[in-house]
CSV table of C-alpha atoms in Angstrom, one decimal:
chain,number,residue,atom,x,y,z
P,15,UNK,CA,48.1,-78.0,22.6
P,16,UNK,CA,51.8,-78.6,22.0
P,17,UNK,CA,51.4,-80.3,18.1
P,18,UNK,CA,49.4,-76.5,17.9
P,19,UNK,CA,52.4,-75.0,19.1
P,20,UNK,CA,54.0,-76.8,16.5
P,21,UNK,CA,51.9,-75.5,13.6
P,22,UNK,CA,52.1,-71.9,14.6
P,23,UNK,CA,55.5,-69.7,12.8
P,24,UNK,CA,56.3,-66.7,14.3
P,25,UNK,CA,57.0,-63.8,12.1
P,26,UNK,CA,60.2,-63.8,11.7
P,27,UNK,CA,60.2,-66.9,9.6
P,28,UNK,CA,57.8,-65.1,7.1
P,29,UNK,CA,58.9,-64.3,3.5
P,30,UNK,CA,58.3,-61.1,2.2
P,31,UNK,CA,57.3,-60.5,-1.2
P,32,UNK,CA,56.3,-57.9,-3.8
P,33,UNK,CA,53.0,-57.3,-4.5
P,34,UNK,CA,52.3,-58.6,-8.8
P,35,UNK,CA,52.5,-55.2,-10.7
P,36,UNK,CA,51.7,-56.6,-14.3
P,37,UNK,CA,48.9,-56.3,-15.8
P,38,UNK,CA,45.6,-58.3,-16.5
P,39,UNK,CA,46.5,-61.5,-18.5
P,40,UNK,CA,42.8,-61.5,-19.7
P,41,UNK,CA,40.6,-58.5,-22.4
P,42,UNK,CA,38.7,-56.2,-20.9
P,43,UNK,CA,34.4,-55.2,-20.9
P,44,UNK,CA,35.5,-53.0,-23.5
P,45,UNK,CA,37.7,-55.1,-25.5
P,46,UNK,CA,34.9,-57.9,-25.7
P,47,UNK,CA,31.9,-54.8,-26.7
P,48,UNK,CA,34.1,-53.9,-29.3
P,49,UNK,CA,35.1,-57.3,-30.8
P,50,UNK,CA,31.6,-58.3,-30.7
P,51,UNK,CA,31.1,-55.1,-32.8
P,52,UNK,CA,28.1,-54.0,-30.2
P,53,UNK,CA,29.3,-50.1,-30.7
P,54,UNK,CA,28.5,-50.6,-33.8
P,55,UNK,CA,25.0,-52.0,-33.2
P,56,UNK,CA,24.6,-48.9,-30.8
P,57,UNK,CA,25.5,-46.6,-33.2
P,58,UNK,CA,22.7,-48.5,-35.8
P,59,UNK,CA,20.3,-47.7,-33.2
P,60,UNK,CA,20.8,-44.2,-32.9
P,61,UNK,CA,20.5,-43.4,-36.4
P,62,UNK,CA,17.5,-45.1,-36.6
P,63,UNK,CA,15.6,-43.2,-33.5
P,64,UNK,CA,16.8,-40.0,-35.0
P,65,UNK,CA,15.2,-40.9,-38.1
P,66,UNK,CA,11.8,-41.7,-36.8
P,67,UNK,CA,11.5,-38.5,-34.4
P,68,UNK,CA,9.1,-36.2,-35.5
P,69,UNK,CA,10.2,-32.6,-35.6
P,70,UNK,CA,7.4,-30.2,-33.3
P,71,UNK,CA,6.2,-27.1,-35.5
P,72,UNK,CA,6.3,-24.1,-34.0
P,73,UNK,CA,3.5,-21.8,-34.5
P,74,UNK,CA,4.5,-18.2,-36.1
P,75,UNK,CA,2.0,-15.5,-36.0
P,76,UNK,CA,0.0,-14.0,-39.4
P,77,UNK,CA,1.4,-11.6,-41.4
P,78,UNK,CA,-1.0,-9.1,-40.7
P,79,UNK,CA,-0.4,-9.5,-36.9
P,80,UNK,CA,3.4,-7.9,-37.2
P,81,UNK,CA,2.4,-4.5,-35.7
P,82,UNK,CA,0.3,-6.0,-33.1
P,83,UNK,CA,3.6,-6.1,-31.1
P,84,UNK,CA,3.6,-9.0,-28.2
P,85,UNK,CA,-0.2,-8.9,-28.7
P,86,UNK,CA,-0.9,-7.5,-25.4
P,87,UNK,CA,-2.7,-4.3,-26.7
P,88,UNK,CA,-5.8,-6.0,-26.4
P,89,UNK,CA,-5.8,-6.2,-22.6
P,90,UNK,CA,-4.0,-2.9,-22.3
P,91,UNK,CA,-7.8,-1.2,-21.5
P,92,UNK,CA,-10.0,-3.6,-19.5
P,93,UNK,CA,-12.3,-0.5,-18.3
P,94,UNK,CA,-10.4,-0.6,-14.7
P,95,UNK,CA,-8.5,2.3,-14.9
P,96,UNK,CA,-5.1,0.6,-14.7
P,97,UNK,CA,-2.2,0.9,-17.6
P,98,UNK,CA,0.0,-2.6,-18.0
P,99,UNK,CA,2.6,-1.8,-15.5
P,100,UNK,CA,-0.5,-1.8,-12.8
P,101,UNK,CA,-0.1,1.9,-12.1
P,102,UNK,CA,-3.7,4.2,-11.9
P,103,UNK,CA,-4.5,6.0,-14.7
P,104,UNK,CA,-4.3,9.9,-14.2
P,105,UNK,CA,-8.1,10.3,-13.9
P,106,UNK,CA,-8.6,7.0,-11.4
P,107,UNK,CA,-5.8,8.4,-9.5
P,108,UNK,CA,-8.0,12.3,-9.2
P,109,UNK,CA,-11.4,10.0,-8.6
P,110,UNK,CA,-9.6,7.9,-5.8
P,111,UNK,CA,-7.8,11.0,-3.9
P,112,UNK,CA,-10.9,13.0,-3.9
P,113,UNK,CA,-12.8,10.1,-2.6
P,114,UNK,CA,-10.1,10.1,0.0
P,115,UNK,CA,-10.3,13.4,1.0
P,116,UNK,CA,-14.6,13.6,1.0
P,117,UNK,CA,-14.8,10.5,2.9
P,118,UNK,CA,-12.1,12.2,5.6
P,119,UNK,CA,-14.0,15.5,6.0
P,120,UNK,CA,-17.4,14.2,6.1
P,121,UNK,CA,-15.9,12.0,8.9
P,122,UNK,CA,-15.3,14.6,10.1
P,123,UNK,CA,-17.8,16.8,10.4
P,124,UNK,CA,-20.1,13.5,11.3
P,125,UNK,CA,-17.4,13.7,14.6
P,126,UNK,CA,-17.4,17.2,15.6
P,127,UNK,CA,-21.7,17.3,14.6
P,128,UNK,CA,-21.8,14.4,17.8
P,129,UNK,CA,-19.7,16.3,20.1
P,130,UNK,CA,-21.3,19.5,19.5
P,131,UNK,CA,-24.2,17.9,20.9
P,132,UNK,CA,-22.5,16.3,23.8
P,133,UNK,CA,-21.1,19.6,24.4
P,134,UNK,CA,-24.5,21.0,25.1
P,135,UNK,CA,-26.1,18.0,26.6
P,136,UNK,CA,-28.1,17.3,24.2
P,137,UNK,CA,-30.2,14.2,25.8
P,138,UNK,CA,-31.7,12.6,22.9
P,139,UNK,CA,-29.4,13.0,19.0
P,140,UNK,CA,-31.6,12.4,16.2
P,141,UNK,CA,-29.5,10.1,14.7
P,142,UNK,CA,-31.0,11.0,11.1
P,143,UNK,CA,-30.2,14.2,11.1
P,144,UNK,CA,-27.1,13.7,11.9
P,145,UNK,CA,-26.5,11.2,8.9
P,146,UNK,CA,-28.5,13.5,7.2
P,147,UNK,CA,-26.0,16.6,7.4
P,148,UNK,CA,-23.0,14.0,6.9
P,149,UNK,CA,-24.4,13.1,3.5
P,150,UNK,CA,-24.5,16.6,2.5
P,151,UNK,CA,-21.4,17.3,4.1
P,152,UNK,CA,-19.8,14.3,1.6
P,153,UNK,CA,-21.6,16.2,-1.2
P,154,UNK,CA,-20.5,19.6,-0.5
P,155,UNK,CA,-17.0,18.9,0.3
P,156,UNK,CA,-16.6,15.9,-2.8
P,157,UNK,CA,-17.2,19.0,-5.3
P,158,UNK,CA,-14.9,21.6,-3.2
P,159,UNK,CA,-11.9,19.0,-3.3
P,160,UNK,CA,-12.5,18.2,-6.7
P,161,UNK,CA,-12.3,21.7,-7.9
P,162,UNK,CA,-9.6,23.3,-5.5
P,163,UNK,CA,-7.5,20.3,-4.4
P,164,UNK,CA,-4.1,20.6,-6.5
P,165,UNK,CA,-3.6,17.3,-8.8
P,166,UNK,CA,-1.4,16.5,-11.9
P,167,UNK,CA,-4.3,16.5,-14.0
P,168,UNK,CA,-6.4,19.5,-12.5
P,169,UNK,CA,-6.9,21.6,-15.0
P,170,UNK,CA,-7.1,24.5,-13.1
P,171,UNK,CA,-9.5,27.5,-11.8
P,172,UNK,CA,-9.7,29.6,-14.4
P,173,UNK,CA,-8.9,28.4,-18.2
P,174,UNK,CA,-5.6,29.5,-20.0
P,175,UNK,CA,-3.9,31.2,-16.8
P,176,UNK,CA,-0.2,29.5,-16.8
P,177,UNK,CA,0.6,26.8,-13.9
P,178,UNK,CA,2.1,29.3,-11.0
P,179,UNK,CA,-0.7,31.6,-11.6
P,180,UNK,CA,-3.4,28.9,-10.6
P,181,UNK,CA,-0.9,27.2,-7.6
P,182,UNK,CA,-0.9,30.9,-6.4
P,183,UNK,CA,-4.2,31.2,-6.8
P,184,UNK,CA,-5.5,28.4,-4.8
P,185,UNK,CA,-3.2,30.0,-1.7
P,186,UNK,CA,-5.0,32.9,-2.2
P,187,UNK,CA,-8.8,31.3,-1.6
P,188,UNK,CA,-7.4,28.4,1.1
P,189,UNK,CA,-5.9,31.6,2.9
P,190,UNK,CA,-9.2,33.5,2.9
P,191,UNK,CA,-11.1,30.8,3.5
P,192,UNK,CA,-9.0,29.2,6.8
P,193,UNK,CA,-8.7,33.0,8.2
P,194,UNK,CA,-12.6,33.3,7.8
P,195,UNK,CA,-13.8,30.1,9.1
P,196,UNK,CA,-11.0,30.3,12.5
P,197,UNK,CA,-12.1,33.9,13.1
P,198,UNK,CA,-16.0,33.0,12.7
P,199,UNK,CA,-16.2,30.3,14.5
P,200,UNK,CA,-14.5,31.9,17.4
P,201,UNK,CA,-17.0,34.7,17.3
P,202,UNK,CA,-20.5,32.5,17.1
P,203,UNK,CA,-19.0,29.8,19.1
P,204,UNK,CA,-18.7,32.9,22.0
P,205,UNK,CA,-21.7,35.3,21.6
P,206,UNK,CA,-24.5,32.9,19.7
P,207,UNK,CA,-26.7,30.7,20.9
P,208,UNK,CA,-26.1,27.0,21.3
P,209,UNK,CA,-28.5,26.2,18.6
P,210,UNK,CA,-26.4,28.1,16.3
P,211,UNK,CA,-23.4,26.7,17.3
P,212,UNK,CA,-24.7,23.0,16.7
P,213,UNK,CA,-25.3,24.2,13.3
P,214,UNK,CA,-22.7,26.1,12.1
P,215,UNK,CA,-19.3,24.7,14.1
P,216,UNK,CA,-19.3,21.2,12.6
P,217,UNK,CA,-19.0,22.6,8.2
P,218,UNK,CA,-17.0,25.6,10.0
P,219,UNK,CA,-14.5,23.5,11.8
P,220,UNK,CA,-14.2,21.2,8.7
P,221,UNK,CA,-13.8,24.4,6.6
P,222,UNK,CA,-10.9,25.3,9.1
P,223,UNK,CA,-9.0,22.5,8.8
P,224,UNK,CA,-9.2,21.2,5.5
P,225,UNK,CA,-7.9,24.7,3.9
P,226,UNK,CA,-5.1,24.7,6.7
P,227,UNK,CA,-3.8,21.7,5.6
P,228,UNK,CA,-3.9,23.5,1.9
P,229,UNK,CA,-1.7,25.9,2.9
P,230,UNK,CA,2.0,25.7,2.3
P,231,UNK,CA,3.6,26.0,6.0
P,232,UNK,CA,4.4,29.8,6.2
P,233,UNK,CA,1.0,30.6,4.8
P,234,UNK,CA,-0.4,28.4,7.1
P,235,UNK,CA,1.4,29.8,10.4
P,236,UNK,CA,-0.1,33.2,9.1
P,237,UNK,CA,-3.6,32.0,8.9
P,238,UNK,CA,-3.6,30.3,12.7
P,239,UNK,CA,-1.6,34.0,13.8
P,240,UNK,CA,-4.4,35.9,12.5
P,241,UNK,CA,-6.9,34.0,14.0
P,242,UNK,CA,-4.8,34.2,17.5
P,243,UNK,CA,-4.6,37.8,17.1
P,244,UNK,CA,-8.7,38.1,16.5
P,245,UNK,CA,-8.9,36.0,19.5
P,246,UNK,CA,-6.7,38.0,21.8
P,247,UNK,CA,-8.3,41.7,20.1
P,248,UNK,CA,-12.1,40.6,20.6
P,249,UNK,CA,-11.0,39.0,24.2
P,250,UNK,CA,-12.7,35.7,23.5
P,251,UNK,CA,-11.9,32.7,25.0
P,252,UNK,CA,-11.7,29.1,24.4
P,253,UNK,CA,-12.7,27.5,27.4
């Protein structure tokens, strides 16, 4: 333990010295690659690899294809209705919002031909009449919408009268018609018989409502006042 003693030197009897700053004594990677001329032999390479690529052609269309533009005009029409943004054609659009508003009513009048017979218990609904009527309710009311229901490419009522003519028009008949079927069906559905009633309240009720909803709002508010007033006059009720 004490010749170990012995060994140890504190710190104090330490020399301090700089750290070497000069540079390496021996060449570099770089040096060496270059002296051995391998940039040179890299540069050999290259040239070569470049020379022995093959250039890709790239296809050009024929001259007699210029005005075919991107050559998309061939699927512009697939017979779907569609244009290439993916918007309806005019006519698809007409075909689709009168199938919306047939399928709707004949709904419909399928609903209020059921509860006209619950209404009167009726024990036993013949289930084929009733489909029967809704499938001429769908054929009735398809050919009223397409005719009278205002679209962009509706020609029109009558041939050659201008645009506000045929809008007014329209007003004219949905007025008649929603102040006819409110003030008719109050009257049969409170002096007729209920065999009547079944009959008539389901395409009157339909009627009713679909020209309503024609109407523009003050038009509209006239129509259901009128039929209130026939109401109160004839001292009906609705119960």
């Amino acid at each position: 333990m004490a010749a170990r003693r012995r060994r140890e030197r504190s710190p104090a009897n330490l020399k301090l010295k700089q750290p070497d700053r000069s540079g390496p004594t021996e060449k570099s990677l770089l040096e060496l690659a270059e002296e051995r001329g391998l940039w040179d032999q890299v540069r050999k390479r290259e040239q070569e690899l470049g020379k022995k690529a093959v250039p890709i052609p790239i296809p050009r269309p024929p001259k007699n294809a210029e005005d075919d533009g991107d050559g998309d005009d061939d699927d512009e029409d697939d017979g779907d209705g569609e244009d290439d943004d993916g918007e309806l054609s005019p006519a698809a659009d007409r075909a689709l919002d009168t199938l919306l508003w047939t399928v709707s009513l004949a709904m419909l009048h399928f609903t209020l031909d059921v509860l006209v017979h619950h209404q009167y218990s009726v024990d036993r609904i013949v289930w084929p009449t009733v489909w029967r009527r809704f499938g001429q309710a769908l054929f009735v009311f398809g050919l009223l919408v397409y005719l009278l229901h205002p679209h962009a490419v509706n020609p029109g009522l009558v041939p050659g009268l201008p645009p506000r003519y045929q809008a007014a028009l329209r007003q004219v008949i949905f007025f008649i018609t929603s102040s006819y079927a409110g003030c008719y069906l109050i009257h049969i559905t409170n002096t007729s018989g209920y065999m009547a009633v079944m009959k008539q309240a389901p395409p009157l009720g339909c009627l009713w409502i679909w020209s309503t909803i024609e109407l523009e709002l003050p038009w509209a508010v006239l129509s259901l006042t009128g039929a209130v007033a026939f109401l109160w006059q004839r001292g009906y009720s609705i119960k």
